[in-house]
């Protein structure tokens, strides 16, 4: 516990700027993962416990592609598309078989998927930590704001994830396809009766959710070390984000993700041992006082 | 009713005798070790099934209480201040308290949220174990071994005695759980599993009942953790890792949720599988994952449930079949 | 026994119940009829505490029970059965009845004794006998026939030893013969238990044969009330509701 350091960080602009920027990128990555989780739950009514694995897959696909091509843009696309495609396959061949069955079975399918993906990554890439390294195009001098330095890549990440979030929100709320997806969440029979292929739509939504996780993984690859099982802590944190923000709500996910990101960034210098505890305390508080989350549907 | 209790006691005695006799007939230490694993994980799975099979609460964080039992017990023994029975009592009591706090938040939630949040709390416990290095030894686990001073003339430092002790505790816990299954409390839990809204309307306090069984299941899981800690003479963060919860869920699925001893059978099958898989390959997760998918998507239910359904079907075809069943709608809305 | 005063409820501007005032004396058998959407089930939900009225009073044994939870109201002695039987699929009829009786006796927490408790069992057997389910007591609830499921649903309500019993369409989804058997059982229950019973029913023959009093709802308001004879002759009711096919003939006959 070192609250003096925390207080002095708040007092100096440079430290505050650095921590805020760290908090923002942690938060935005969580937002991408959590909005995918939330989207899948909102439309399909299942919780994808294997969601963290798709974050990991995205990171490794990006890593592989970057190694081969050296293009970060290609790596980003590879991470997103790879996770999305595997997400669709996973939904079609495994997850869709347990819709409407015991929750126990859904849990087990996800559990099996995590075990398999983690082990496959271990076989293909090795168990040790991997570093992708910063793409050259971002190896510029960091931007200085009020004495604090923000790496150019951070600004790119922020912009990217904000853009994706906005696109997602617009797509769901302003397009015809979005309308159909929202209808699917409420009354799948009705959507089916209109001659729309709901099976395809389910797979698509699941894939889109996984793609969001994969994009987050690809974006994180240059700044985080890669390891099999890296998805788990992200999964738990995005759980917390969806609980606080409210399941199924994208604005809620954004607000909660930023809250968690900033809590982590400032907690890390003030009370590193209690950061997790604080996150869980926040979640517990929300569950007790407002079980539906800040923006969401009821959980009880 | 009394007959039911007598029969259970008799079965328990026979089971205990069998457990005690096995290592005498087959004296290899590896068999004894294998059986202790089955006992510890079987107990964990049985305690989880109080939630899953009996009450319909699919907890994905049950290993938290397994770990809590092991760590509290191990730390108390390392302090050297208490005897084994006292440390066991304290570990069970402490875990029950932990389950009470976590349960009070979790049991109010709808089923899928419940799985979600129990998993999250378990990862919280796990992260405490990892970060509080001074107390828990972090990722190395409790270091220096757990002392096993003799009590009441029982010396658990002796491998045979430890095994017998574990077997007795195991059978006693099973008897307690059997009593829960067969009590009015247990039948009320079945009502909650089938139709909580209706149970509530019949005067059952659903939330408090769920909390009660959550605490009881946590306490039973801590017993399993204690046995494990005694056996390996230590406690490790993996005890509280999500994979341990996942394995427990797989065990009860494998053994079946509706047959009382099903989870023990599941624990036995999984330990057997683990045993052979680790001999032949390093890719334990891959093999286990594929096996789980095959059973979940192929067999579509637990081995014991499968067998029970098959038996029931056979029995049903002998006398004239009962009237065609109609689907029951469980909506309580009028 | 049960007095409803000026009960109102609307859902987003649509009035489902409009200023309904009705009285149900102790030991009476009342039928509630009305075309679809007349607000019959809403009325039950308001009375039994599943919904909270916007205004009005529900006076049960001299006390206003508006604002109490459905459970508290049930514990005071007003139970209901549901339009779609709400059961415990994996319990047998006997187990479900015993467990319901145990819950009512507040012995659900009993951990040290075995199920079933003697006291609960006797009471449950008595109810199963009364309902004519004794022969099927060991059948899984989910495997019972539709009619038996509805009976068991009523039985679960009876386990709470109600003074007032609300039955939401006890004969819903049944063939003609089955309907009559069902309503005879319900009538028998009413006599045996000396209940105050209120039931929603669509079959006019049944209503006119068994009900002491008939209440007619339309668009959430009381259209008419009286004995079956009076209702049969009531021109408003005939126009609004009975004014078709053989009911008209029935009315003319009378």
PDB file of C-alpha atoms in Angstrom, chain A residues 20-250:
ATOM      1  CA  UNK A  20      -4.765   7.896 -17.548  1.00  0.00           C
ATOM      2  CA  UNK A  21      -3.456   6.853 -20.951  1.00  0.00           C
ATOM      3  CA  UNK A  22      -2.527   3.405 -19.591  1.00  0.00           C
ATOM      4  CA  UNK A  23      -5.936   3.112 -17.985  1.00  0.00           C
ATOM      5  CA  UNK A  24      -7.649   4.111 -21.201  1.00  0.00           C
ATOM      6  CA  UNK A  25      -5.938   1.498 -23.344  1.00  0.00           C
ATOM      7  CA  UNK A  26      -6.480  -1.257 -20.746  1.00  0.00           C
ATOM      8  CA  UNK A  27     -10.092  -0.161 -20.603  1.00  0.00           C
ATOM      9  CA  UNK A  28     -10.571  -0.031 -24.375  1.00  0.00           C
ATOM     10  CA  UNK A  29      -9.145  -3.528 -24.858  1.00  0.00           C
ATOM     11  CA  UNK A  30     -11.478  -4.796 -22.154  1.00  0.00           C
ATOM     12  CA  UNK A  31     -14.311  -2.964 -23.833  1.00  0.00           C
ATOM     13  CA  UNK A  32     -13.723  -4.800 -27.109  1.00  0.00           C
ATOM     14  CA  UNK A  33     -13.616  -8.206 -25.407  1.00  0.00           C
ATOM     15  CA  UNK A  34     -16.570  -7.456 -23.162  1.00  0.00           C
ATOM     16  CA  UNK A  35     -18.758  -6.059 -25.917  1.00  0.00           C
ATOM     17  CA  UNK A  36     -18.238  -9.295 -27.861  1.00  0.00           C
ATOM     18  CA  UNK A  37     -19.197 -11.329 -24.810  1.00  0.00           C
ATOM     19  CA  UNK A  38     -22.173  -9.086 -24.196  1.00  0.00           C
ATOM     20  CA  UNK A  39     -23.315  -9.237 -27.821  1.00  0.00           C
ATOM     21  CA  UNK A  40     -23.235 -13.046 -27.858  1.00  0.00           C
ATOM     22  CA  UNK A  41     -25.132 -13.221 -24.595  1.00  0.00           C
ATOM     23  CA  UNK A  42     -27.658 -10.616 -25.650  1.00  0.00           C
ATOM     24  CA  UNK A  43     -28.560 -12.361 -28.900  1.00  0.00           C
ATOM     25  CA  UNK A  44     -27.913 -16.055 -28.242  1.00  0.00           C
ATOM     26  CA  UNK A  45     -28.565 -16.156 -24.515  1.00  0.00           C
ATOM     27  CA  UNK A  46     -25.390 -18.129 -23.812  1.00  0.00           C
ATOM     28  CA  UNK A  47     -22.267 -17.016 -22.056  1.00  0.00           C
ATOM     29  CA  UNK A  48     -19.197 -17.857 -24.057  1.00  0.00           C
ATOM     30  CA  UNK A  49     -16.874 -19.007 -21.308  1.00  0.00           C
ATOM     31  CA  UNK A  50     -14.267 -19.644 -23.995  1.00  0.00           C
ATOM     32  CA  UNK A  51     -14.259 -15.976 -24.984  1.00  0.00           C
ATOM     33  CA  UNK A  52     -10.790 -15.401 -23.531  1.00  0.00           C
ATOM     34  CA  UNK A  53      -9.422 -18.096 -25.825  1.00  0.00           C
ATOM     35  CA  UNK A  54     -10.475 -16.035 -28.847  1.00  0.00           C
ATOM     36  CA  UNK A  55      -8.610 -13.043 -27.465  1.00  0.00           C
ATOM     37  CA  UNK A  56      -5.547 -15.291 -27.228  1.00  0.00           C
ATOM     38  CA  UNK A  57      -6.110 -16.652 -30.743  1.00  0.00           C
ATOM     39  CA  UNK A  58      -6.348 -13.127 -32.116  1.00  0.00           C
ATOM     40  CA  UNK A  59      -3.051 -12.222 -30.516  1.00  0.00           C
ATOM     41  CA  UNK A  60      -1.277 -15.318 -31.837  1.00  0.00           C
ATOM     42  CA  UNK A  61      -2.700 -14.963 -35.343  1.00  0.00           C
ATOM     43  CA  UNK A  62      -1.481 -11.382 -35.407  1.00  0.00           C
ATOM     44  CA  UNK A  63       1.911 -12.474 -34.113  1.00  0.00           C
ATOM     45  CA  UNK A  64       2.224 -15.161 -36.784  1.00  0.00           C
ATOM     46  CA  UNK A  65       1.127 -12.874 -39.596  1.00  0.00           C
ATOM     47  CA  UNK A  66       3.417 -10.063 -38.454  1.00  0.00           C
ATOM     48  CA  UNK A  67       6.358 -12.452 -38.397  1.00  0.00           C
ATOM     49  CA  UNK A  68       5.588 -13.586 -41.958  1.00  0.00           C
ATOM     50  CA  UNK A  69       4.617 -10.339 -43.619  1.00  0.00           C
ATOM     51  CA  UNK A  70       6.003  -7.620 -41.383  1.00  0.00           C
ATOM     52  CA  UNK A  71       2.839  -5.632 -41.982  1.00  0.00           C
ATOM     53  CA  UNK A  72       0.998  -4.628 -38.858  1.00  0.00           C
ATOM     54  CA  UNK A  73      -2.180  -3.879 -40.763  1.00  0.00           C
ATOM     55  CA  UNK A  74      -2.199  -7.406 -42.174  1.00  0.00           C
ATOM     56  CA  UNK A  75      -1.532  -8.745 -38.678  1.00  0.00           C
ATOM     57  CA  UNK A  76      -4.507  -6.863 -37.318  1.00  0.00           C
ATOM     58  CA  UNK A  77      -6.772  -8.210 -40.044  1.00  0.00           C
ATOM     59  CA  UNK A  78      -5.399 -11.729 -39.539  1.00  0.00           C
ATOM     60  CA  UNK A  79      -6.063 -11.592 -35.788  1.00  0.00           C
ATOM     61  CA  UNK A  80      -9.620 -10.373 -36.206  1.00  0.00           C
ATOM     62  CA  UNK A  81     -10.527 -12.622 -39.125  1.00  0.00           C
ATOM     63  CA  UNK A  82      -8.811 -15.710 -37.679  1.00  0.00           C
ATOM     64  CA  UNK A  83     -10.636 -15.440 -34.356  1.00  0.00           C
ATOM     65  CA  UNK A  84     -13.886 -14.692 -36.169  1.00  0.00           C
ATOM     66  CA  UNK A  85     -13.645 -17.689 -38.497  1.00  0.00           C
ATOM     67  CA  UNK A  86     -12.733 -20.068 -35.704  1.00  0.00           C
ATOM     68  CA  UNK A  87     -15.572 -18.562 -33.688  1.00  0.00           C
ATOM     69  CA  UNK A  88     -18.053 -19.376 -36.447  1.00  0.00           C
ATOM     70  CA  UNK A  89     -16.719 -22.935 -36.735  1.00  0.00           C
ATOM     71  CA  UNK A  90     -16.839 -23.383 -32.960  1.00  0.00           C
ATOM     72  CA  UNK A  91     -20.418 -22.152 -32.895  1.00  0.00           C
ATOM     73  CA  UNK A  92     -21.549 -24.342 -35.803  1.00  0.00           C
ATOM     74  CA  UNK A  93     -19.902 -27.596 -34.772  1.00  0.00           C
ATOM     75  CA  UNK A  94     -19.969 -27.433 -30.986  1.00  0.00           C
ATOM     76  CA  UNK A  95     -21.804 -24.600 -29.275  1.00  0.00           C
ATOM     77  CA  UNK A  96     -24.950 -24.845 -31.383  1.00  0.00           C
ATOM     78  CA  UNK A  97     -25.312 -28.493 -30.347  1.00  0.00           C
ATOM     79  CA  UNK A  98     -25.886 -27.520 -26.731  1.00  0.00           C
ATOM     80  CA  UNK A  99     -28.276 -24.560 -27.135  1.00  0.00           C
ATOM     81  CA  UNK A 100     -31.300 -25.126 -24.968  1.00  0.00           C
ATOM     82  CA  UNK A 101     -29.634 -27.954 -23.112  1.00  0.00           C
ATOM     83  CA  UNK A 102     -28.318 -28.042 -19.586  1.00  0.00           C
ATOM     84  CA  UNK A 103     -26.130 -25.138 -18.609  1.00  0.00           C
ATOM     85  CA  UNK A 104     -23.763 -27.861 -17.417  1.00  0.00           C
ATOM     86  CA  UNK A 105     -23.247 -29.010 -21.005  1.00  0.00           C
ATOM     87  CA  UNK A 106     -22.592 -25.476 -22.287  1.00  0.00           C
ATOM     88  CA  UNK A 107     -20.018 -24.984 -19.567  1.00  0.00           C
ATOM     89  CA  UNK A 108     -18.303 -28.238 -20.424  1.00  0.00           C
ATOM     90  CA  UNK A 109     -18.121 -27.466 -24.137  1.00  0.00           C
ATOM     91  CA  UNK A 110     -16.487 -24.120 -23.362  1.00  0.00           C
ATOM     92  CA  UNK A 111     -14.185 -25.716 -20.822  1.00  0.00           C
ATOM     93  CA  UNK A 112     -13.103 -28.287 -23.396  1.00  0.00           C
ATOM     94  CA  UNK A 113     -12.575 -25.550 -25.984  1.00  0.00           C
ATOM     95  CA  UNK A 114     -10.291 -23.586 -23.654  1.00  0.00           C
ATOM     96  CA  UNK A 115      -8.255 -26.689 -22.862  1.00  0.00           C
ATOM     97  CA  UNK A 116      -7.894 -27.542 -26.530  1.00  0.00           C
ATOM     98  CA  UNK A 117      -7.055 -24.023 -27.755  1.00  0.00           C
ATOM     99  CA  UNK A 118      -4.539 -23.459 -24.966  1.00  0.00           C
ATOM    100  CA  UNK A 119      -2.835 -26.748 -25.673  1.00  0.00           C
ATOM    101  CA  UNK A 120      -2.825 -26.213 -29.436  1.00  0.00           C
ATOM    102  CA  UNK A 121      -1.186 -22.831 -28.999  1.00  0.00           C
ATOM    103  CA  UNK A 122       1.351 -24.445 -26.696  1.00  0.00           C
ATOM    104  CA  UNK A 123       2.115 -27.088 -29.313  1.00  0.00           C
ATOM    105  CA  UNK A 124       2.387 -24.618 -32.201  1.00  0.00           C
ATOM    106  CA  UNK A 125       4.149 -21.731 -30.496  1.00  0.00           C
ATOM    107  CA  UNK A 126       5.673 -23.171 -27.353  1.00  0.00           C
ATOM    108  CA  UNK A 127       4.773 -22.525 -23.736  1.00  0.00           C
ATOM    109  CA  UNK A 128       7.194 -19.629 -23.235  1.00  0.00           C
ATOM    110  CA  UNK A 129       6.359 -15.939 -23.459  1.00  0.00           C
ATOM    111  CA  UNK A 130       6.435 -14.402 -26.933  1.00  0.00           C
ATOM    112  CA  UNK A 131       6.970 -10.779 -27.814  1.00  0.00           C
ATOM    113  CA  UNK A 132       5.707  -9.424 -31.074  1.00  0.00           C
ATOM    114  CA  UNK A 133       7.490  -6.100 -30.820  1.00  0.00           C
ATOM    115  CA  UNK A 134       6.309  -2.660 -31.826  1.00  0.00           C
ATOM    116  CA  UNK A 135       5.646  -2.189 -35.558  1.00  0.00           C
ATOM    117  CA  UNK A 136       8.128   0.217 -37.107  1.00  0.00           C
ATOM    118  CA  UNK A 137       5.492   2.657 -38.224  1.00  0.00           C
ATOM    119  CA  UNK A 138       4.750   3.353 -34.579  1.00  0.00           C
ATOM    120  CA  UNK A 139       8.350   3.572 -33.465  1.00  0.00           C
ATOM    121  CA  UNK A 140       8.069   7.346 -33.384  1.00  0.00           C
ATOM    122  CA  UNK A 141       8.737   9.670 -30.493  1.00  0.00           C
ATOM    123  CA  UNK A 142       5.962   9.581 -27.923  1.00  0.00           C
ATOM    124  CA  UNK A 143       3.545  12.462 -27.844  1.00  0.00           C
ATOM    125  CA  UNK A 144       4.018  14.818 -24.944  1.00  0.00           C
ATOM    126  CA  UNK A 145       0.982  16.100 -23.109  1.00  0.00           C
ATOM    127  CA  UNK A 146       1.438  18.233 -20.000  1.00  0.00           C
ATOM    128  CA  UNK A 147       4.788  16.643 -19.302  1.00  0.00           C
ATOM    129  CA  UNK A 148       3.474  13.091 -19.621  1.00  0.00           C
ATOM    130  CA  UNK A 149       4.534  10.903 -22.553  1.00  0.00           C
ATOM    131  CA  UNK A 150       2.060   8.827 -24.504  1.00  0.00           C
ATOM    132  CA  UNK A 151       3.390   6.358 -27.075  1.00  0.00           C
ATOM    133  CA  UNK A 152       1.988   6.888 -30.546  1.00  0.00           C
ATOM    134  CA  UNK A 153       0.703   3.323 -30.599  1.00  0.00           C
ATOM    135  CA  UNK A 154      -1.494   4.022 -27.573  1.00  0.00           C
ATOM    136  CA  UNK A 155      -3.209   6.794 -29.481  1.00  0.00           C
ATOM    137  CA  UNK A 156      -3.691   4.492 -32.458  1.00  0.00           C
ATOM    138  CA  UNK A 157      -5.167   1.795 -30.188  1.00  0.00           C
ATOM    139  CA  UNK A 158      -7.531   4.236 -28.565  1.00  0.00           C
ATOM    140  CA  UNK A 159      -8.693   5.523 -31.911  1.00  0.00           C
ATOM    141  CA  UNK A 160      -9.091   2.028 -33.356  1.00  0.00           C
ATOM    142  CA  UNK A 161     -11.097   0.640 -30.474  1.00  0.00           C
ATOM    143  CA  UNK A 162     -13.264   3.736 -30.182  1.00  0.00           C
ATOM    144  CA  UNK A 163     -13.913   3.520 -33.908  1.00  0.00           C
ATOM    145  CA  UNK A 164     -14.824  -0.155 -33.706  1.00  0.00           C
ATOM    146  CA  UNK A 165     -17.098   0.494 -30.760  1.00  0.00           C
ATOM    147  CA  UNK A 166     -18.846   3.299 -32.601  1.00  0.00           C
ATOM    148  CA  UNK A 167     -19.191   1.165 -35.722  1.00  0.00           C
ATOM    149  CA  UNK A 168     -20.686  -1.649 -33.689  1.00  0.00           C
ATOM    150  CA  UNK A 169     -23.142   0.655 -31.990  1.00  0.00           C
ATOM    151  CA  UNK A 170     -24.165   2.216 -35.302  1.00  0.00           C
ATOM    152  CA  UNK A 171     -24.391  -1.181 -36.936  1.00  0.00           C
ATOM    153  CA  UNK A 172     -26.732  -2.506 -34.289  1.00  0.00           C
ATOM    154  CA  UNK A 173     -28.848   0.591 -33.836  1.00  0.00           C
ATOM    155  CA  UNK A 174     -28.941   2.165 -37.267  1.00  0.00           C
ATOM    156  CA  UNK A 175     -28.851  -0.570 -39.906  1.00  0.00           C
ATOM    157  CA  UNK A 176     -31.394  -3.060 -41.148  1.00  0.00           C
ATOM    158  CA  UNK A 177     -29.181  -5.990 -40.242  1.00  0.00           C
ATOM    159  CA  UNK A 178     -28.832  -4.538 -36.745  1.00  0.00           C
ATOM    160  CA  UNK A 179     -32.585  -4.361 -36.474  1.00  0.00           C
ATOM    161  CA  UNK A 180     -32.890  -8.011 -37.484  1.00  0.00           C
ATOM    162  CA  UNK A 181     -30.257  -8.977 -34.900  1.00  0.00           C
ATOM    163  CA  UNK A 182     -32.086  -7.083 -32.192  1.00  0.00           C
ATOM    164  CA  UNK A 183     -35.310  -8.788 -33.205  1.00  0.00           C
ATOM    165  CA  UNK A 184     -33.501 -12.135 -33.099  1.00  0.00           C
ATOM    166  CA  UNK A 185     -32.622 -11.517 -29.472  1.00  0.00           C
ATOM    167  CA  UNK A 186     -36.261 -10.967 -28.575  1.00  0.00           C
ATOM    168  CA  UNK A 187     -38.197 -13.349 -30.784  1.00  0.00           C
ATOM    169  CA  UNK A 188     -36.213 -15.826 -32.907  1.00  0.00           C
ATOM    170  CA  UNK A 189     -39.342 -17.655 -34.159  1.00  0.00           C
ATOM    171  CA  UNK A 190     -40.722 -14.459 -35.587  1.00  0.00           C
ATOM    172  CA  UNK A 191     -37.449 -13.670 -37.355  1.00  0.00           C
ATOM    173  CA  UNK A 192     -37.362 -17.229 -38.718  1.00  0.00           C
ATOM    174  CA  UNK A 193     -40.931 -16.897 -39.927  1.00  0.00           C
ATOM    175  CA  UNK A 194     -39.922 -13.856 -41.954  1.00  0.00           C
ATOM    176  CA  UNK A 195     -37.749 -16.109 -44.059  1.00  0.00           C
ATOM    177  CA  UNK A 196     -34.459 -15.061 -42.503  1.00  0.00           C
ATOM    178  CA  UNK A 197     -31.905 -17.781 -41.945  1.00  0.00           C
ATOM    179  CA  UNK A 198     -31.553 -17.646 -38.168  1.00  0.00           C
ATOM    180  CA  UNK A 199     -28.949 -20.411 -38.023  1.00  0.00           C
ATOM    181  CA  UNK A 200     -26.646 -18.364 -40.201  1.00  0.00           C
ATOM    182  CA  UNK A 201     -27.390 -15.255 -38.200  1.00  0.00           C
ATOM    183  CA  UNK A 202     -26.564 -16.965 -34.915  1.00  0.00           C
ATOM    184  CA  UNK A 203     -23.263 -18.184 -36.288  1.00  0.00           C
ATOM    185  CA  UNK A 204     -22.586 -14.707 -37.648  1.00  0.00           C
ATOM    186  CA  UNK A 205     -23.267 -12.980 -34.347  1.00  0.00           C
ATOM    187  CA  UNK A 206     -21.140 -15.510 -32.490  1.00  0.00           C
ATOM    188  CA  UNK A 207     -18.362 -15.013 -35.009  1.00  0.00           C
ATOM    189  CA  UNK A 208     -18.646 -11.237 -34.730  1.00  0.00           C
ATOM    190  CA  UNK A 209     -18.343 -11.498 -30.951  1.00  0.00           C
ATOM    191  CA  UNK A 210     -15.241 -13.655 -31.281  1.00  0.00           C
ATOM    192  CA  UNK A 211     -13.874 -11.265 -33.880  1.00  0.00           C
ATOM    193  CA  UNK A 212     -14.115  -8.418 -31.401  1.00  0.00           C
ATOM    194  CA  UNK A 213     -12.138 -10.489 -28.894  1.00  0.00           C
ATOM    195  CA  UNK A 214      -9.611 -11.390 -31.600  1.00  0.00           C
ATOM    196  CA  UNK A 215      -9.236  -7.727 -32.594  1.00  0.00           C
ATOM    197  CA  UNK A 216      -8.510  -6.861 -28.983  1.00  0.00           C
ATOM    198  CA  UNK A 217      -5.927  -9.635 -28.868  1.00  0.00           C
ATOM    199  CA  UNK A 218      -4.266  -8.395 -32.085  1.00  0.00           C
ATOM    200  CA  UNK A 219      -4.227  -4.800 -30.836  1.00  0.00           C
ATOM    201  CA  UNK A 220      -2.714  -5.946 -27.556  1.00  0.00           C
ATOM    202  CA  UNK A 221      -0.054  -8.105 -29.193  1.00  0.00           C
ATOM    203  CA  UNK A 222       2.565  -5.327 -29.661  1.00  0.00           C
ATOM    204  CA  UNK A 223       2.325  -4.162 -26.055  1.00  0.00           C
ATOM    205  CA  UNK A 224       1.719  -7.342 -24.108  1.00  0.00           C
ATOM    206  CA  UNK A 225       3.589 -10.622 -23.923  1.00  0.00           C
ATOM    207  CA  UNK A 226       1.864 -13.610 -25.474  1.00  0.00           C
ATOM    208  CA  UNK A 227       1.375 -16.860 -23.602  1.00  0.00           C
ATOM    209  CA  UNK A 228      -1.043 -19.778 -23.746  1.00  0.00           C
ATOM    210  CA  UNK A 229      -3.737 -19.115 -21.184  1.00  0.00           C
ATOM    211  CA  UNK A 230      -3.393 -15.342 -21.549  1.00  0.00           C
ATOM    212  CA  UNK A 231      -7.109 -15.129 -22.222  1.00  0.00           C
ATOM    213  CA  UNK A 232      -8.209 -16.138 -18.769  1.00  0.00           C
ATOM    214  CA  UNK A 233      -7.522 -12.955 -16.850  1.00  0.00           C
ATOM    215  CA  UNK A 234      -9.042 -10.968 -19.716  1.00  0.00           C
ATOM    216  CA  UNK A 235     -12.108 -13.190 -19.581  1.00  0.00           C
ATOM    217  CA  UNK A 236     -12.562 -12.637 -15.851  1.00  0.00           C
ATOM    218  CA  UNK A 237     -12.083  -8.893 -16.206  1.00  0.00           C
ATOM    219  CA  UNK A 238     -14.543  -8.693 -19.048  1.00  0.00           C
ATOM    220  CA  UNK A 239     -17.018 -10.651 -16.885  1.00  0.00           C
ATOM    221  CA  UNK A 240     -16.622  -7.959 -14.294  1.00  0.00           C
ATOM    222  CA  UNK A 241     -17.071  -5.303 -16.945  1.00  0.00           C
ATOM    223  CA  UNK A 242     -20.291  -6.842 -18.253  1.00  0.00           C
ATOM    224  CA  UNK A 243     -21.655  -7.268 -14.749  1.00  0.00           C
ATOM    225  CA  UNK A 244     -20.918  -3.668 -13.813  1.00  0.00           C
ATOM    226  CA  UNK A 245     -22.014  -2.256 -17.148  1.00  0.00           C
ATOM    227  CA  UNK A 246     -25.012  -4.489 -17.531  1.00  0.00           C
ATOM    228  CA  UNK A 247     -25.227  -7.578 -19.701  1.00  0.00           C
ATOM    229  CA  UNK A 248     -26.157  -6.814 -23.276  1.00  0.00           C
ATOM    230  CA  UNK A 249     -25.453  -3.077 -23.138  1.00  0.00           C
ATOM    231  CA  UNK A 250     -22.651  -1.679 -25.295  1.00  0.00           C
TER     232      UNK A 250
END
